[in-house]
Coordinates of C-alpha atoms in Angstrom, one line a residue:
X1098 CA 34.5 -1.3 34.8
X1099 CA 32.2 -0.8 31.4
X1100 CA 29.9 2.2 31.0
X1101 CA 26.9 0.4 32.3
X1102 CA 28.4 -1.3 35.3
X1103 CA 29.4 2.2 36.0
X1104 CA 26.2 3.6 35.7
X1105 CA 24.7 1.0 37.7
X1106 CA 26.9 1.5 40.6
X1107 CA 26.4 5.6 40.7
X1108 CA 22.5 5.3 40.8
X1109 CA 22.4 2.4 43.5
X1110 CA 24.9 5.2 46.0
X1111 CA 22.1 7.6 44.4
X1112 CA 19.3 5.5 45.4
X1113 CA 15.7 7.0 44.6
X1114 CA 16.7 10.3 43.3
X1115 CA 15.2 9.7 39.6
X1116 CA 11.8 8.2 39.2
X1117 CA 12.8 6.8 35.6
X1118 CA 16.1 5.1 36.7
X1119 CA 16.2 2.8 33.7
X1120 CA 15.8 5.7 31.4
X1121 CA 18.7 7.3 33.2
X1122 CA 20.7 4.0 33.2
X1123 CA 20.2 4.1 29.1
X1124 CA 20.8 7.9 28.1
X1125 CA 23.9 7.7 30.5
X1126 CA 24.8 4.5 28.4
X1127 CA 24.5 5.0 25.5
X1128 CA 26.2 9.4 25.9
X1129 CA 29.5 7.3 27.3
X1130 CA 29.8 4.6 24.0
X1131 CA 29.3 7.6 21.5
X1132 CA 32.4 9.3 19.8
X1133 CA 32.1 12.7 21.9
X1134 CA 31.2 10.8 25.0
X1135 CA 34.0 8.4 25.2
X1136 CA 35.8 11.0 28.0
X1137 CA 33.3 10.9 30.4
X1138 CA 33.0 9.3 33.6
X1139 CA 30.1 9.4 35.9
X1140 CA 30.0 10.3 39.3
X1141 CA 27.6 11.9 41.8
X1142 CA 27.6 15.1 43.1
X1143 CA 25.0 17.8 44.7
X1144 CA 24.2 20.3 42.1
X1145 CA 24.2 23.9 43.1
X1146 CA 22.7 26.5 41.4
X1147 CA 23.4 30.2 40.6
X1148 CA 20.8 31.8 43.3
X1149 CA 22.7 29.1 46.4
X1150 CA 19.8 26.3 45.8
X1151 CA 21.2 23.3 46.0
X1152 CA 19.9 19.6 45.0
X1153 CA 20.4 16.2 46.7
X1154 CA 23.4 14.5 44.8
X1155 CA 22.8 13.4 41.3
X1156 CA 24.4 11.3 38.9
X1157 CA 27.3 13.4 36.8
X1158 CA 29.3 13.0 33.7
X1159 CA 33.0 14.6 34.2
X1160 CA 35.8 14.9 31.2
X1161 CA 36.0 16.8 28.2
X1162 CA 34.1 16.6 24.6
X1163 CA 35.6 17.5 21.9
X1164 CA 35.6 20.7 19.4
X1165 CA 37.0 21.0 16.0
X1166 CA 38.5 24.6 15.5
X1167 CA 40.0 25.7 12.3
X1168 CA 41.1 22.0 11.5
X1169 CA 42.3 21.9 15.3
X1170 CA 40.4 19.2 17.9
X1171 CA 40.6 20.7 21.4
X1172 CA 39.2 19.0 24.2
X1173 CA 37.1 21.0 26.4
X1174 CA 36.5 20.2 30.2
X1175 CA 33.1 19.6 31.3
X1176 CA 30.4 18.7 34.2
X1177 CA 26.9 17.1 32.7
X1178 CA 24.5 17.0 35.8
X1179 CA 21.7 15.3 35.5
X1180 CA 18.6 17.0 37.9
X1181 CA 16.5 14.9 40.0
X1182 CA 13.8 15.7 37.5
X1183 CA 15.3 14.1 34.5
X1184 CA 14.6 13.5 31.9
X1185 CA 11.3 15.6 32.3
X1186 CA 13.8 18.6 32.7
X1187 CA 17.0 18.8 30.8
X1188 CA 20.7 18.2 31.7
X1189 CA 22.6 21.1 33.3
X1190 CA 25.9 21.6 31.6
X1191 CA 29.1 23.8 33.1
X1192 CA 32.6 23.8 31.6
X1193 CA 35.4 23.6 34.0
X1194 CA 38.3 25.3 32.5
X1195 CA 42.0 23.9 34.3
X1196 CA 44.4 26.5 35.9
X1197 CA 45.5 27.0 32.5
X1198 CA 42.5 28.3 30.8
X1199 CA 40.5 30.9 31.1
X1200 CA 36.5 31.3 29.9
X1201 CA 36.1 33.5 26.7
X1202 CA 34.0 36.9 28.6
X1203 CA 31.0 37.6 26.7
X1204 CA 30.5 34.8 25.4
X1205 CA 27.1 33.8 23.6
X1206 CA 26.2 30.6 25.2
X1207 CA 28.8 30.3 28.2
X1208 CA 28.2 32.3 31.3
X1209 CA 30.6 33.5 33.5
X1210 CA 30.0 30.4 35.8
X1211 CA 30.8 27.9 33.1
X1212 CA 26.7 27.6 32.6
X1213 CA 25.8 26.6 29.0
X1214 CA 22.8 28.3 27.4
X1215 CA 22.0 26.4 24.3
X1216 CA 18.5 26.2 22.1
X1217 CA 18.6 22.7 22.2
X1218 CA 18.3 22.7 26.3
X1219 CA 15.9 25.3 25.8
X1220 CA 13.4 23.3 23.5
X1221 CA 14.2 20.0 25.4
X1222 CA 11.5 17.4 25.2
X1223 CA 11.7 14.3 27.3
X1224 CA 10.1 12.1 23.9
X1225 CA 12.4 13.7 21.5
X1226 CA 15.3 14.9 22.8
X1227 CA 18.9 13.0 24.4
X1228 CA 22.4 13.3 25.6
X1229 CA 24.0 12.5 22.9
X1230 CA 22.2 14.9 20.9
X1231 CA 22.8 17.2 23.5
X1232 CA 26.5 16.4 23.5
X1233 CA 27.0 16.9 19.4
X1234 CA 25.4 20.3 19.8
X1235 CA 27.5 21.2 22.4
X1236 CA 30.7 20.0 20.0
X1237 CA 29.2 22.5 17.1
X1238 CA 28.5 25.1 19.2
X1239 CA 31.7 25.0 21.1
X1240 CA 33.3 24.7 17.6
X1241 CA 31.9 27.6 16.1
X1242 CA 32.8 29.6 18.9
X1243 CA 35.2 28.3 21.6
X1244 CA 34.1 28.9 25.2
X1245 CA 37.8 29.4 26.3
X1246 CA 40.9 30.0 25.4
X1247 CA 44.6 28.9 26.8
X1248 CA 46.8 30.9 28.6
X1249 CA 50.2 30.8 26.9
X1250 CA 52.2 28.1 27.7
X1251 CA 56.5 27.8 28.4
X1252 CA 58.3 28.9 25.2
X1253 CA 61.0 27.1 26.0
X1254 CA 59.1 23.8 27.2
X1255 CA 57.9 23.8 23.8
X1256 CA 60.8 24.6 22.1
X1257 CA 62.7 21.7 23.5
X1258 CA 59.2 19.2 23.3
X1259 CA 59.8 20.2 19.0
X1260 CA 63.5 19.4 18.7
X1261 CA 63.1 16.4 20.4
X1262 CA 59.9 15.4 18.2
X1263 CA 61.8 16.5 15.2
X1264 CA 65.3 15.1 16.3
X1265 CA 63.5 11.3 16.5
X1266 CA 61.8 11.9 13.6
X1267 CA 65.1 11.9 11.6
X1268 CA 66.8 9.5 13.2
X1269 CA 64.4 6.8 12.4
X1270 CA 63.9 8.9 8.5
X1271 CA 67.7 7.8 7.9
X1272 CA 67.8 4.5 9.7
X1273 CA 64.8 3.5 7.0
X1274 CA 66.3 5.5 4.4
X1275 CA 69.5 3.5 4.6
X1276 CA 67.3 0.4 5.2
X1277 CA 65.4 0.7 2.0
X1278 CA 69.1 1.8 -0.1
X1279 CA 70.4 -1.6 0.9
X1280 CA 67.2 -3.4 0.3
X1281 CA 67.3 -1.9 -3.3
X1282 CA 70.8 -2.5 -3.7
X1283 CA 70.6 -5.8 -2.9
X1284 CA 67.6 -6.7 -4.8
X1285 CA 69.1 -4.7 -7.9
X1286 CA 71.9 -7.1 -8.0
X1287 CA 70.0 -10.5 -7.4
X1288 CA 67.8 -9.2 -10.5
X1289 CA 70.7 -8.0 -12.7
X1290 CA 73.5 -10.7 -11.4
X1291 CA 76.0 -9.5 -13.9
X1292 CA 76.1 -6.0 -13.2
X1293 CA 79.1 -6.5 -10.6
X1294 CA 80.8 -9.2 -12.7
X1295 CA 82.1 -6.7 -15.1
X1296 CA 84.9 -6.1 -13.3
X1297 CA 87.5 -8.5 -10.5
X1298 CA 88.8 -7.9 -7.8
X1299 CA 92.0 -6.4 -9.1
X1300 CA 89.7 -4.1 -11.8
X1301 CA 90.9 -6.6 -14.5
X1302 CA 88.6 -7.8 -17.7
X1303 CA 87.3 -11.2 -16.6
X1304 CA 89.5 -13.7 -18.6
X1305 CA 88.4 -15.4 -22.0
X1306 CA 87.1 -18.9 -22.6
X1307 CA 89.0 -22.0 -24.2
X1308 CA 87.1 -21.5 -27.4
X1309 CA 87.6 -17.5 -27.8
X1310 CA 91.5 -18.3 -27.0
X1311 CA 91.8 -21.1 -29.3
X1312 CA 89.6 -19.7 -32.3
X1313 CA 92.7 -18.3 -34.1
X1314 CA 95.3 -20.6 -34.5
X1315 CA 97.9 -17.8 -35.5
X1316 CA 98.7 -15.0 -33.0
X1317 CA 98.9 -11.5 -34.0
X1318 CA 102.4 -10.7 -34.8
X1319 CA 104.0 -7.2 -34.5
X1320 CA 106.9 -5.9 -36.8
X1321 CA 109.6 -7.5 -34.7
X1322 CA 107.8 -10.9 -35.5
X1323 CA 107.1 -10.5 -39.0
X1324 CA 110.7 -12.5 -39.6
X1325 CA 112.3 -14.4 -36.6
X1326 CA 115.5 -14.3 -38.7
X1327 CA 115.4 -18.1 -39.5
X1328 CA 112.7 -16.8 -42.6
X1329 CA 109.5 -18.5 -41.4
X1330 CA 107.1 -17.9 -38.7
X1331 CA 106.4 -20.4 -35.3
X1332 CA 103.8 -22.3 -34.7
X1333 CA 101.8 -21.0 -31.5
X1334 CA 100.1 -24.6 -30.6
X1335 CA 103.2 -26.2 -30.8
X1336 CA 104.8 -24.7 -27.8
X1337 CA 104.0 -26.3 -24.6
X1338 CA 104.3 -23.2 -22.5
X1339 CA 101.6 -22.0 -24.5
X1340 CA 99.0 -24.5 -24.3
X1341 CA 99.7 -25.1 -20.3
X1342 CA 98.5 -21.2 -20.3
X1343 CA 95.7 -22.0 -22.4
X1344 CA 94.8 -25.0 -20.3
X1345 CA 95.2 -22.6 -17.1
X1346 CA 93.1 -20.0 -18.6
X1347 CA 90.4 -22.2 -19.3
X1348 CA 90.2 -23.9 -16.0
X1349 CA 89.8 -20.5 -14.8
X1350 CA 87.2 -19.4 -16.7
X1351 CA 85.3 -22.7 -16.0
X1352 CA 86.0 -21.8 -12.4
X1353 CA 84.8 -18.4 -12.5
X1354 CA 81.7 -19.3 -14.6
X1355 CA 81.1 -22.0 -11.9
X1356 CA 81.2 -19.4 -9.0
X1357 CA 79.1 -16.7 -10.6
X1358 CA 76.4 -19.4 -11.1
X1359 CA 76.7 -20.1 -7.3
X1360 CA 76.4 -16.8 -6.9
X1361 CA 73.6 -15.9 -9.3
X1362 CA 71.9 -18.9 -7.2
X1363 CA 72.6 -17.8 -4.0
X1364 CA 70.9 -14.6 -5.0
X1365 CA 68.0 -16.2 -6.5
X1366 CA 67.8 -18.2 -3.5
X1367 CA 67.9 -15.2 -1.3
X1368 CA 65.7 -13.3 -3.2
X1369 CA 63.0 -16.0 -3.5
X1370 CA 63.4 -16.6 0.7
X1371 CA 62.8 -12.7 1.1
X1372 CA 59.5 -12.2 -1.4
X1373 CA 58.2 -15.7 0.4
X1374 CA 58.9 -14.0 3.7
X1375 CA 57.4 -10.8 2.4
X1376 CA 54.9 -13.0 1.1
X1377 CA 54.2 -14.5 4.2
X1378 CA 54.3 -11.2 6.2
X1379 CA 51.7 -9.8 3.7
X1380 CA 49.4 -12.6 4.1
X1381 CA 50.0 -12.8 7.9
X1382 CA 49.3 -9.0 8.3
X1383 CA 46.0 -9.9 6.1
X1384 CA 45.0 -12.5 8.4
X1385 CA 45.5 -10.6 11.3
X1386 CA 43.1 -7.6 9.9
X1387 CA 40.7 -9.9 9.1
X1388 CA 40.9 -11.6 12.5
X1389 CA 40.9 -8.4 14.4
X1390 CA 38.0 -6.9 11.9
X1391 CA 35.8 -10.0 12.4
X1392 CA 36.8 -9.6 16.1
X1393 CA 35.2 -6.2 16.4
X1394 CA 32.4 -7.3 14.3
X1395 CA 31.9 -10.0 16.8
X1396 CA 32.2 -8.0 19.7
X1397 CA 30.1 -5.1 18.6
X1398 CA 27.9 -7.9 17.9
X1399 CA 27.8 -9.2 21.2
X1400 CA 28.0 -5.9 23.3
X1401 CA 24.5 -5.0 21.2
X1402 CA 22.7 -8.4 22.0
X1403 CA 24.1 -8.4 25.7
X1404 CA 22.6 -4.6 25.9
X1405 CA 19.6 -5.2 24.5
X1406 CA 18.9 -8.7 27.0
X1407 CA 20.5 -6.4 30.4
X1408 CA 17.9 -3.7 29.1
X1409 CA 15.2 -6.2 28.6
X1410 CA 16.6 -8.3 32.0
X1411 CA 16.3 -4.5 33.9
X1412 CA 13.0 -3.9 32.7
X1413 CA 11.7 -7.1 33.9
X1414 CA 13.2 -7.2 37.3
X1415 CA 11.9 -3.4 37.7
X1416 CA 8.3 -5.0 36.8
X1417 CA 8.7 -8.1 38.9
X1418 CA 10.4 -5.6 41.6
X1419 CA 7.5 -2.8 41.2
X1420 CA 4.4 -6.2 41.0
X1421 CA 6.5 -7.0 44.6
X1422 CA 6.1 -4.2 46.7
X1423 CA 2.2 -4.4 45.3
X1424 CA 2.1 -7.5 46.4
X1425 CA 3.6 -6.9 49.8
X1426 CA 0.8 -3.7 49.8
X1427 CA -2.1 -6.1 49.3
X1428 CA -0.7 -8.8 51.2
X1429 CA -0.8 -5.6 54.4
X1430 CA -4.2 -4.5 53.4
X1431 CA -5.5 -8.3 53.6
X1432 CA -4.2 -9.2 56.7
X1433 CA -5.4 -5.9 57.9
X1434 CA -8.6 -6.9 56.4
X1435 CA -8.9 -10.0 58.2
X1436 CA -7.9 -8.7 61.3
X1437 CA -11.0 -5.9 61.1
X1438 CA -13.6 -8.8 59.9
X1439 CA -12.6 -10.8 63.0
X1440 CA -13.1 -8.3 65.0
X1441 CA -16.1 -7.5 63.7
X1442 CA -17.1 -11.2 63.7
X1443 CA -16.4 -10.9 67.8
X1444 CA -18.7 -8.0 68.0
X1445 CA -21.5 -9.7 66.4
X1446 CA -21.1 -12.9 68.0
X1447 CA -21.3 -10.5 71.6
X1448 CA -24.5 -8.2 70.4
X1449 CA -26.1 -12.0 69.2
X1450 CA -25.8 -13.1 72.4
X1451 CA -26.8 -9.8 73.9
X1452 CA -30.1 -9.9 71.7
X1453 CA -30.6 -13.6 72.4
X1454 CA -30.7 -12.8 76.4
X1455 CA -32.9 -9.8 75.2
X1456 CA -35.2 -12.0 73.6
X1457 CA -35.5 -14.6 76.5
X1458 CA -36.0 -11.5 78.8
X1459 CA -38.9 -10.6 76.4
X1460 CA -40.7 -14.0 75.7
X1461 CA -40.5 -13.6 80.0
X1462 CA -42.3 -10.7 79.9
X1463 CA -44.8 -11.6 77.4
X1464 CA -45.7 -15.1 79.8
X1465 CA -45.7 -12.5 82.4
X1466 CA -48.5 -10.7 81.6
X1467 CA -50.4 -13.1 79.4
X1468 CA -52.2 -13.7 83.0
X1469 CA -52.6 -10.0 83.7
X1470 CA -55.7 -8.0 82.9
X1471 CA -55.3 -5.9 79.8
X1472 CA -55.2 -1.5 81.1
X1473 CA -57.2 0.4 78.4
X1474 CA -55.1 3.0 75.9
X1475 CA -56.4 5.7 77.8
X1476 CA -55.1 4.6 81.1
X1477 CA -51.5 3.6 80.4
X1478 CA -50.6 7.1 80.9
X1479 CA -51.1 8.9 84.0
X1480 CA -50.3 12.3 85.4
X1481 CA -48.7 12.6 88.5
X1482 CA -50.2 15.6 89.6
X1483 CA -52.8 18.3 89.1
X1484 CA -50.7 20.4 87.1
X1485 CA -49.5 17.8 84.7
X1486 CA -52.5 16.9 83.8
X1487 CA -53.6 20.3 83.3
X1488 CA -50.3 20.7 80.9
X1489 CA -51.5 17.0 79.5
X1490 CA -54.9 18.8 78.3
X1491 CA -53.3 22.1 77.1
X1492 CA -51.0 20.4 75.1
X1493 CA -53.8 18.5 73.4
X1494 CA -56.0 21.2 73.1
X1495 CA -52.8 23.3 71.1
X1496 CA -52.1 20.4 68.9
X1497 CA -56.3 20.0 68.2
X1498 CA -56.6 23.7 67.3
X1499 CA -53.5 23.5 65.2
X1500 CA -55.1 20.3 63.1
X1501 CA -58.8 22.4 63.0
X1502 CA -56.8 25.4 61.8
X1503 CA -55.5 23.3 59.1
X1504 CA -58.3 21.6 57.8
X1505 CA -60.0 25.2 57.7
X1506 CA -56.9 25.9 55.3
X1507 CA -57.6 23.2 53.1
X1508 CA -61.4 24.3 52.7
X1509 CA -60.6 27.4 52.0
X1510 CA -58.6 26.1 48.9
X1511 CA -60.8 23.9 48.0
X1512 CA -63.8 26.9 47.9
X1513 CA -65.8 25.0 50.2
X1514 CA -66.0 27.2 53.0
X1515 CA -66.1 31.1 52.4
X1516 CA -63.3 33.6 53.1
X1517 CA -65.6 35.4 56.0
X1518 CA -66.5 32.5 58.1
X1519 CA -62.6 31.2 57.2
X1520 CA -61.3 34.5 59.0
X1521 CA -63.8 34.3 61.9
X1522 CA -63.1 30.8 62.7
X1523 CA -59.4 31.3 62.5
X1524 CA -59.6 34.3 64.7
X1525 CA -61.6 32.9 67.5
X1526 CA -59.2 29.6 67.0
X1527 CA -56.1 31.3 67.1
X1528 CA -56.7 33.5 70.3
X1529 CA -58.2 29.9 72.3
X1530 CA -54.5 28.6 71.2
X1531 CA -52.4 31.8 71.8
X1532 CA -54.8 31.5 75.6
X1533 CA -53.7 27.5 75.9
X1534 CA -49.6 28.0 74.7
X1535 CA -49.2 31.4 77.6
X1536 CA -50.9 29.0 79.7
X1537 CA -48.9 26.1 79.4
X1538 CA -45.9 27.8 79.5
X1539 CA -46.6 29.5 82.7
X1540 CA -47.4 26.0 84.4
X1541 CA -43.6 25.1 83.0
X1542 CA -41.9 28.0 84.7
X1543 CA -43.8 27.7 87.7
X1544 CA -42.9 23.9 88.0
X1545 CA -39.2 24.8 87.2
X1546 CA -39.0 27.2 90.2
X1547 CA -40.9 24.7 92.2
X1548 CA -38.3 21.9 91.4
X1549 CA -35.2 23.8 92.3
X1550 CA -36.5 25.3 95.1
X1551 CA -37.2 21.9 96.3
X1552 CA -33.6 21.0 95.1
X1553 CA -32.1 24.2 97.3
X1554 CA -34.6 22.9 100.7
X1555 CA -32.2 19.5 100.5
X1556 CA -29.1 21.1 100.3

């Protein structure tokens, strides 16, 4: 499973922890295909905090990033949690030292929980800022100043783990050691053929040719052959013994010129079979890094162009996805919408045929009393008894004095009527309707008592 596949599956068991899952989906992506980053896994787990507060589970990045440490690279065990906020609020790092390591006390940007404290988390901005950022700071600090240390392993484990290294190491040393000696020796002798022809096989001078035997046509002669007591000296090429050995000698030579050219051919042969082969290995090995460079090339290639379309293919299913559920929404509040205008459409079609009856039951009245004699103003209202009609003219009178009273007001104002006749008038006014308002307020209460005693007499 590739780094995005993976990704993909942790935030779908995740569901809608993060509200920016694609931005998630793409810092996650692109922390596990960097250099540091190529040791993580993700996975989902709650995170807890220091004070016991806990979080829903989020998505996680477990492994180790590497340090460089006096020329050493150590890998260092960690937990990357990414907060429901993200990436809004930065990533929450801890180091997870195994059961044989221990964190480094005091240290300046580990706690003793394993909590990193770093600047860059610190200044964190959701525009700006990223994992893998994060991640290469964490390398430099951690580098700089290791958060733990080891606790100190077997001797003997490691004594043993070195021989055995070292022992190997040899071995295949002097198997190519003697490898190359013979390749060396051989090649020394197909290049320089006569350097083994110096001697036989007996340690013997190779034997002279016809010509160098028969060049002198007198052998040397010692002091014994000076006189062979006859008083002349032999002739060599007349004895038959002598040129039978000759013969021999130089069918021998012819032989043993014959075999060291087979030889030297052989060699030649050999030699030219072992630089084609080297040849050919060399060109084969070229091929093959040019075949595996151009396949990286190619599949770097591809893995950018199929990120970039499964970026631009998740972006537009999120759109289509998010334009759905506001489709769905609208669809709900038009159908609700129809439903309310029905019912409203009901309830006029009911108060139309209400006011329709209404109507009928007024164009009724109306032919009614079209043959009726019309009542004067005056008369359409009637008391019922003495004291409502006394209450009838009280309540007039109040509401008379109260519109004299104001039009006294108004002259006043205006300067037509003088401030001395303005307070007599108001005076005599105002006691006439302080007389008529006790007065009708008495007839009330008396015609209150007189109602529920009438009330009590049926009960």
């Amino acid at each position: 499973m590739n780094a995005e596949s993976s990704i993909t599956a942790a935030l779908a068991r995740l569901g809608a922890v993060y509200n920016d899952p694609p931005r998630v989906s793409r810092d996650g992506v692109r922390l596990l295909r960097s250099p540091l980053g190529a040791h993580l896994r993700p996975t989902t787990s709650p995170l807890v905090y220091s004070t016991g507060e806990s979080t829903p589970p989020v998505l996680v990045f477990s492994g180790t990033v590497a340090m460089s440490y006096r020329g050493t690279t150590y890998n260092i065990p960690v937990d990357i949690y990414l907060p429901p906020q993200y990436p809004h609020r930065p990533s929450v790092i801890f180091v997870r030292p195994t059961h044989g390591m221990m964190i480094k006390p005091n240290h300046q940007h580990v706690g003793p929980d394993g909590n990193v404290y770093m600047p860059y988390l610190h200044e964190w901005r959701a525009q700006s800022h990223s994992l893998v950022e994060m991640v290469v700071c964490v390398s430099s600090l951690f580098g700089a100043e290791p958060p733990c240390y080891a606790k100190p392993p077997d001797s003997s484990a490691s004594g043993n783990n070195n021989t055995s290294s070292h022992g190997g190491g040899g071995s295949s040393g002097s198997g190519g050691g003697r490898r190359r000696d013979q390749i060396n020796t051989f090649m020394q002798g197909v290049f320089n053929p006569h350097a083994n022809q110096q001697t036989g096989s007996g340690g013997a001078a190779t034997p002279p040719s016809y010509d160098t035997i028969s060049a002198g046509n007198t052998p040397p002669t010692t002091g014994n052959h000076s006189s062979n007591g006859y008083g002349q000296r032999e002739n060599s090429n007349d004895d038959p013994d002598i040129r039978r050995a000759i013969e021999c000698s130089r069918i021998e030579a012819e032989l043993v010129d014959a075999k060291r050219k087979e030889e030297e051919e052989e060699r030649l042969k050999e030699a030219r079979r072992l630089s084609e082969a080297v040849e050919v290995a060399r060109q084969a090995q070229a091929e093959e890094e040019v075949v595996h460079e151009l396949r990286n090339q190619l599949t770097a290639r591809l893995q950018g162009r199929l990120s970039q379309f499964y970026s631009g293919a998740r972006e537009i299913i999120s759109d289509d996805l998010r334009k759905q559920t506001k489709l769905e929404r609208g669809s709900d509040d038009v159908r609700e919408e129809i439903l309310e205008l029905r019912r409203r459409k009901d309830a006029l079609e009911r108060s139309h045929i209400a006011m329709d009856a209404a109507t009928a039951d007024i164009h009724s009245f109306l032919n009614s009393m079209e043959d009726q004699v019309e009542i004067p103003v005056d008369d359409l209202c009637q008391p019922s008894s003495v004291w409502s009609r006394q209450m009838l003219e009280l309540d007039a009178k109040n509401h008379a004095i109260s519109d004299v009273l104001y039009f006294l007001d108004r002259a006043l104002v205006k300067g037509t009527l003088p401030l001395d006749v303005h307070l007599k008038n108001v005076r005599i006014l105002a006691k006439q309707q302080f007389m008529a308002r006790a007065l009708l307020t008495k007839i009330e209460q008396t015609m209150a008592a007189e109602g529920s005693g009438r009330k009590g007499g049926k009960f």
